[in-house]
Coordinates of C-alpha atoms and ligand atoms in Angstrom, one line a residue:
X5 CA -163.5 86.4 34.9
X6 CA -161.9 89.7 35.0
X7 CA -160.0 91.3 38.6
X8 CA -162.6 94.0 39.7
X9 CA -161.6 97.3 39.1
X10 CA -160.9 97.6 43.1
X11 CA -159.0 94.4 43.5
X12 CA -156.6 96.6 40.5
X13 CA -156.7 99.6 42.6
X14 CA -155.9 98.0 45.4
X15 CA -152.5 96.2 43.9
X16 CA -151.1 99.5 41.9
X17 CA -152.0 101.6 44.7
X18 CA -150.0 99.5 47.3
X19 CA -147.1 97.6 45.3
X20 CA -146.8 100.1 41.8
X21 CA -146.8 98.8 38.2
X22 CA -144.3 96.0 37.8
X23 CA -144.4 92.6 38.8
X24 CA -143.0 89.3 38.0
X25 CA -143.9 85.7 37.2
X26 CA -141.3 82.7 37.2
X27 CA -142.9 79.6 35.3
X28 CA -145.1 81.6 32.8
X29 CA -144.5 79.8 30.1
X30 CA -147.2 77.3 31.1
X31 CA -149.9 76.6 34.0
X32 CA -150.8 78.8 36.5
X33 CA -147.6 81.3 35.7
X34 CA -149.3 82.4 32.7
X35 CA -152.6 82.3 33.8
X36 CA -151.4 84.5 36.4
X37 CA -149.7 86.8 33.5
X38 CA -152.9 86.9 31.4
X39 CA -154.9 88.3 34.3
X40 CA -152.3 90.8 35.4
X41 CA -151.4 92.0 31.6
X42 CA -155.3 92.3 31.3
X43 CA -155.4 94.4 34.4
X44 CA -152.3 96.7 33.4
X45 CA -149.2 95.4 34.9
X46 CA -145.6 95.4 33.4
X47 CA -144.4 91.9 33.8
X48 CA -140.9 90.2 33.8
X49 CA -142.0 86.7 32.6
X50 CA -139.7 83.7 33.2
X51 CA -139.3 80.0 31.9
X52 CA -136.7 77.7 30.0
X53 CA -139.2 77.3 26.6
X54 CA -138.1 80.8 25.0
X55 CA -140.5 79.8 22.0
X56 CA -143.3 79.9 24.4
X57 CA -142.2 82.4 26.8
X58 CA -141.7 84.8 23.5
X59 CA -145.2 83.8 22.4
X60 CA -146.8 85.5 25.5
X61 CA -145.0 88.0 25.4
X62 CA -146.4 88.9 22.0
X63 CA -149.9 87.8 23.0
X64 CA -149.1 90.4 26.4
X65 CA -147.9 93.4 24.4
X66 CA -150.6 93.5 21.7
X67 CA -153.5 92.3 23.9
X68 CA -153.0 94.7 26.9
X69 CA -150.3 96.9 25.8
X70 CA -148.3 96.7 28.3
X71 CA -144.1 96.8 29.3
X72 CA -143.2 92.6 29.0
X73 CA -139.4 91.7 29.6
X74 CA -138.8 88.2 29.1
X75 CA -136.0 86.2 30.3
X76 CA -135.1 82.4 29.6
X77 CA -133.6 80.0 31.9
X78 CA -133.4 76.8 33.6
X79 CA -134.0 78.2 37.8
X80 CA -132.5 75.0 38.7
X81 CA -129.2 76.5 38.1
X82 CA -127.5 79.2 39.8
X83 CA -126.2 80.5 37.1
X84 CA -129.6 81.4 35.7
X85 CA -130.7 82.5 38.6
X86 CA -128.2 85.1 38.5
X87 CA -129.0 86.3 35.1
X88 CA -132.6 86.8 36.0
X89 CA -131.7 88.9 39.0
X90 CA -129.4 91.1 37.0
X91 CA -131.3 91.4 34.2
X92 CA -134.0 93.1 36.7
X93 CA -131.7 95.5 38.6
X94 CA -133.5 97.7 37.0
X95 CA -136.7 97.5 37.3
X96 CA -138.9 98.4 40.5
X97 CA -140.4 95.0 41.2
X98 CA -143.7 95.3 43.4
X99 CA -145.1 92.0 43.0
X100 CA -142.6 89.1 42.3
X101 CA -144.8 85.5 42.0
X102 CA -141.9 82.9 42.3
X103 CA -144.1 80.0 41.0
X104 CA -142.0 78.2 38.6
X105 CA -141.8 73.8 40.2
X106 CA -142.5 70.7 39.3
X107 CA -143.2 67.7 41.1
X108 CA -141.7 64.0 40.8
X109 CA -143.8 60.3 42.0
X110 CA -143.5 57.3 42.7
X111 CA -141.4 55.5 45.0
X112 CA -138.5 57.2 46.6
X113 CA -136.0 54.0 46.9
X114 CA -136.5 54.2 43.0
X115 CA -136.1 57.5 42.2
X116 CA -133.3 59.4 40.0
X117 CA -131.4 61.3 42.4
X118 CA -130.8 64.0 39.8
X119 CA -133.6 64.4 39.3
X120 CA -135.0 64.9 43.0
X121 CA -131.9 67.2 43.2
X122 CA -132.5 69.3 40.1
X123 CA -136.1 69.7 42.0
X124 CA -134.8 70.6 44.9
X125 CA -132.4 73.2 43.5
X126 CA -135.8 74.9 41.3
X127 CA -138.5 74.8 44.4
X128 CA -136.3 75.5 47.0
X129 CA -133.1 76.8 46.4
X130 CA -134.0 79.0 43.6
X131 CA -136.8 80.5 45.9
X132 CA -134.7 80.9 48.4
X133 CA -132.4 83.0 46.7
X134 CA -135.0 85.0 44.4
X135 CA -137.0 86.1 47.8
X136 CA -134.0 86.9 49.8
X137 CA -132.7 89.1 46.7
X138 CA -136.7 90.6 46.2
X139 CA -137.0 91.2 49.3
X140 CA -133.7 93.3 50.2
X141 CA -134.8 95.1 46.9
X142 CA -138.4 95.6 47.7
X143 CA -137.0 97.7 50.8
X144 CA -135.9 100.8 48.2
X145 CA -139.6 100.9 47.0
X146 CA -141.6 103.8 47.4
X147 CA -144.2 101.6 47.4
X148 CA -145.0 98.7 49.3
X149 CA -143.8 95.2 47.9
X150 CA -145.6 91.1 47.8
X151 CA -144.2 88.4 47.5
X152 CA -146.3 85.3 45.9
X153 CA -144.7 81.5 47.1
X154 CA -146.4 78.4 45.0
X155 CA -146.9 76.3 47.8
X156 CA -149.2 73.4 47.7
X157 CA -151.5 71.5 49.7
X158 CA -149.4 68.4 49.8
X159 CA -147.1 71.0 52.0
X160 CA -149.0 70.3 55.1
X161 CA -148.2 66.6 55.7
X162 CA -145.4 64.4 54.5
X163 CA -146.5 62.3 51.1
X164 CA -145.8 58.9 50.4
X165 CA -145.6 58.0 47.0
X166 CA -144.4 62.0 46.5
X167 CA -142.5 62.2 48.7
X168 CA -139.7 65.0 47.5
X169 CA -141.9 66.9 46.3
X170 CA -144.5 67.5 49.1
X171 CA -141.0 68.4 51.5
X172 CA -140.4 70.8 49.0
X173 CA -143.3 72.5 49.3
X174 CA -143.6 72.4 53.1
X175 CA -140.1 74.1 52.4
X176 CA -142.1 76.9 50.8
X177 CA -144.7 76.9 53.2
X178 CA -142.7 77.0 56.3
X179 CA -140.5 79.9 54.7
X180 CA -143.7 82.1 53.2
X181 CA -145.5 82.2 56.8
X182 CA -142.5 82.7 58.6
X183 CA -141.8 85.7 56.5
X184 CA -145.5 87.0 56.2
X185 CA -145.0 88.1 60.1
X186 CA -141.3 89.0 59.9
X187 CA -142.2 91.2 56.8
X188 CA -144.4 92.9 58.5
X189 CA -142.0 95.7 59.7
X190 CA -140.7 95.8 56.0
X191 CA -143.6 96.4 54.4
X192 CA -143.4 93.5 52.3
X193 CA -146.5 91.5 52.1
X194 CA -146.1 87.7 52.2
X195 CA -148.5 85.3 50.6
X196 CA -148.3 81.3 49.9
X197 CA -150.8 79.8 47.5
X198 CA -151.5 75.6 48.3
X199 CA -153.5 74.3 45.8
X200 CA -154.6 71.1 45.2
X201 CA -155.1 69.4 42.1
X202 CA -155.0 72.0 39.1
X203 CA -155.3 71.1 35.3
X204 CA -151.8 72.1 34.0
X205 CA -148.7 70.7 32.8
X206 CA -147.8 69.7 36.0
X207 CA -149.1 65.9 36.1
X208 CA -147.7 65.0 32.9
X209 CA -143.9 66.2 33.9
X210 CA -144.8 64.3 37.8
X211 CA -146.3 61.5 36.0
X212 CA -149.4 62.0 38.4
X213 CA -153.2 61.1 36.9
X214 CA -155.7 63.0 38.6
X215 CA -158.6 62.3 38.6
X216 CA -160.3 65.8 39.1
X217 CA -158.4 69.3 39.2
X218 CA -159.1 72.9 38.9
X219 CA -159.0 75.2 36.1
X220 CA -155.7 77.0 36.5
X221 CA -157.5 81.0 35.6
X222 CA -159.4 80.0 38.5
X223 CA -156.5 79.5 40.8
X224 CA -154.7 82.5 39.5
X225 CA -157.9 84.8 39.9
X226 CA -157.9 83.4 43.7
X227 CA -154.1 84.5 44.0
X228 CA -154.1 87.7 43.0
X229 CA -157.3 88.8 44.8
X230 CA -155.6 86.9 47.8
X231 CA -152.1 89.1 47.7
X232 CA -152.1 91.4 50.9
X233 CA -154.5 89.8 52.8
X234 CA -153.5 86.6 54.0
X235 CA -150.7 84.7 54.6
X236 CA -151.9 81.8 53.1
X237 CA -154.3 80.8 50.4
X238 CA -156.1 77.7 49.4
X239 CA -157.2 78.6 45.7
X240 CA -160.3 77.4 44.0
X241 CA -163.5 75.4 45.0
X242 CA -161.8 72.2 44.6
X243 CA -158.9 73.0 47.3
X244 CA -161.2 74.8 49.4
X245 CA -163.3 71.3 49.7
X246 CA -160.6 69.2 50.0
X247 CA -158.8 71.2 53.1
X248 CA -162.0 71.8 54.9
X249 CA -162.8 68.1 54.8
X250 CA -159.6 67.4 56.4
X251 CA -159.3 69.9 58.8
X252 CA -160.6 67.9 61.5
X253 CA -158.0 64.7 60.5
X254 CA -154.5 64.6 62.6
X255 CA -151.7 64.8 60.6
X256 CA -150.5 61.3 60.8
X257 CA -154.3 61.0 59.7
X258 CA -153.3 63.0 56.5
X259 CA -150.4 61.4 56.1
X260 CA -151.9 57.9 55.3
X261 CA -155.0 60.0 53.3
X262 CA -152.3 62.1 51.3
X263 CA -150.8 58.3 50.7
X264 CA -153.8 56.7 49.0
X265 CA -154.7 59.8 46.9
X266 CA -150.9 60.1 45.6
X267 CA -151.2 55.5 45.3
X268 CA -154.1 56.3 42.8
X269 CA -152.4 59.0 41.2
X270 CA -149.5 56.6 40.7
X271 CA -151.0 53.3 39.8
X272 CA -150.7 53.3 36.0
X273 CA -146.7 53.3 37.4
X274 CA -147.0 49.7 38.5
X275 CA -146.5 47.3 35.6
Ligands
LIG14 N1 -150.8 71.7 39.0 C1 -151.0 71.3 40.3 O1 -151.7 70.3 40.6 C2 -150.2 72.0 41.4 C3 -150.7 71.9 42.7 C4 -150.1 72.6 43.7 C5 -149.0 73.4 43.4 N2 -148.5 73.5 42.2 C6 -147.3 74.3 41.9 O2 -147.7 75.4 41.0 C7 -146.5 75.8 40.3 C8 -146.8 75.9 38.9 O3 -147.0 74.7 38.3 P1 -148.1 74.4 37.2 O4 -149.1 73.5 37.8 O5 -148.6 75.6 36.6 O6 -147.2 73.5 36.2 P2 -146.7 73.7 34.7 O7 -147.9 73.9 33.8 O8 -145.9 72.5 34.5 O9 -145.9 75.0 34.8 C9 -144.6 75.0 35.4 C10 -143.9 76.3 35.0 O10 -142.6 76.3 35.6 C11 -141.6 76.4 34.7 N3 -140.4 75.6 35.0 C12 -140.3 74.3 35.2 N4 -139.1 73.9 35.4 C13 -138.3 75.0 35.3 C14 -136.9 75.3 35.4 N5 -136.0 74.3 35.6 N6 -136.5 76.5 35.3 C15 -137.4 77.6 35.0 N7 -138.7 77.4 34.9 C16 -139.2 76.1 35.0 C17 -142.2 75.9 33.4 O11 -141.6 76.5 32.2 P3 -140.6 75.8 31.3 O12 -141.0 74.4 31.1 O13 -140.7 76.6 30.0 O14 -139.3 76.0 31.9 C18 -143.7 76.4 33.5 O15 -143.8 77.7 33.1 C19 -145.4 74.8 40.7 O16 -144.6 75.4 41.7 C20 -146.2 73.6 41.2 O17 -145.4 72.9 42.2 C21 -149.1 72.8 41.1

């Protein structure tokens, strides 16, 4: 389904032309860069598969004609992190969706630690650094500016069995809400997306099986149509059901839910 033409209105009239996506070479990220190509934004595109990342690109320019820079790296390390920021210096960024993550399972006492640190380093530190650098940046706009945070819904309780990974997230939750009020003054508007389950590379890489998830156009139509107006978002029918039937639970209520959802996501792990 295509933005409505106001939803488009709304965006270039408050945050200009440009935005980008990190993690678009898959997912949700390119979801996200189909729809905004389609509705006439310039994109900076990010993501470590420069095969893919070069293909949408391609499939970008000839579909919607429009601007596309793209820029491989891993976000995990600095050193990439850097590049992308100078390689936009450039460029007047309204929208920046920092979505690129992945997720590990299982049990912690037998995880890699480089792995959980190379995590750690793409979900939080690389968001951390990418929203303080956006942000500073957005303040030069004529415009206003939004910044997107891939949260998740595993952000609002601690995770066995996922343990990491749902603390990284409530790492981007905790920073996106903080900074939706704080950025008020700036004129930057915050937004976190929590989804739940979507149908993307995402499980594979976690080594998750779900057993039902969302369609990830529909979670990137939700976004956008979301940016501006909240502070947080839960995107797609499927999230929206699962978070209003467990509103009413406590959180160490959640915490033992979460549990059993992530155990059956996990069992094929138990030999
Ligand atoms: N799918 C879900 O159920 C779900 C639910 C809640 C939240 N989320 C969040 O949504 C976001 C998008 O995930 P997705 O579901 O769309 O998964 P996905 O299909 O695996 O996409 C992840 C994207 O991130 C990029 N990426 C991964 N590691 C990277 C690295 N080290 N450096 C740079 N880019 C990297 C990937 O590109 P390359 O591989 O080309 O680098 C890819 O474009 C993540 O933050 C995830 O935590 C997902």
């Amino acid at each position: 389904m295509k933005l409505k033409q106001h939803t488009i209105k709304r965006l270039k009239g408050n945050y200009g032309s440009w935005s980008l996506i990190t993690g678009a070479t898959s997912g949700i990220g390119r979801e996200l860069a189909l729809k905004l190509g389609e509705s006439g934004f310039n994109l900076v595109i990010t993501g470590r598969r420069k095969n893919l990342l070069d293909a949408l690109k391609q499939q970008l320019v000839e579909a919607y004609k429009v601007d596309v820079v793209a820029i491989a790296g891993d976000l995990s390390a600095e050193i990439d992190v850097i590049h992308l920021i100078e390689e936009t210096e450039h460029l007047n960024l309204g929208i920046v969706i920092l979505n690129a993550g992945f997720g590990t399972s299982g049990k912690f006492i037998n995880s890699n630690l480089d792995d959980e640190l190379n995590m750690l380093n793409l979900n939080c530190k690389a968001v951390l650094i990418l929203t303080h650098h956006y942000a500073n940046k957005m303040k030069s706009l004529s415009n206003k500016g939004a910044i997107v945070l891939l949260s998740s819904m595993v952000a609002f309780q601690g995770v066995p069995n996922a343990t990491n990974y749902a603390a990284t997230k409530a790492y981007v939750q905790s920073l996106g809400e903080a900074l939706h009020l704080e950025f008020k003054s700036e004129d930057i508007d915050v937004l976190c997306a929590a989804p739940g389950p979507v149908e993307t590379g995402f499980s594979a890489r976690a080594d998750m099986k779900m057993n039902s998830a969302s369609n990830p156009k529909d979670i990137a139509t939700s976004i956008i149509k979301a940016i501006g107006k909240k502070s947080t978002v839960f995107p797609g029918l499927l999230t929206k059901f699962l978070v209003y039937n467990l509103r009413m639970t406590p959180r160490w209520g959640k915490i033992r839910i979460m549990g059993k959802v992530m155990q059956g996501f996990t069992k094929h792990q138990i030999k």
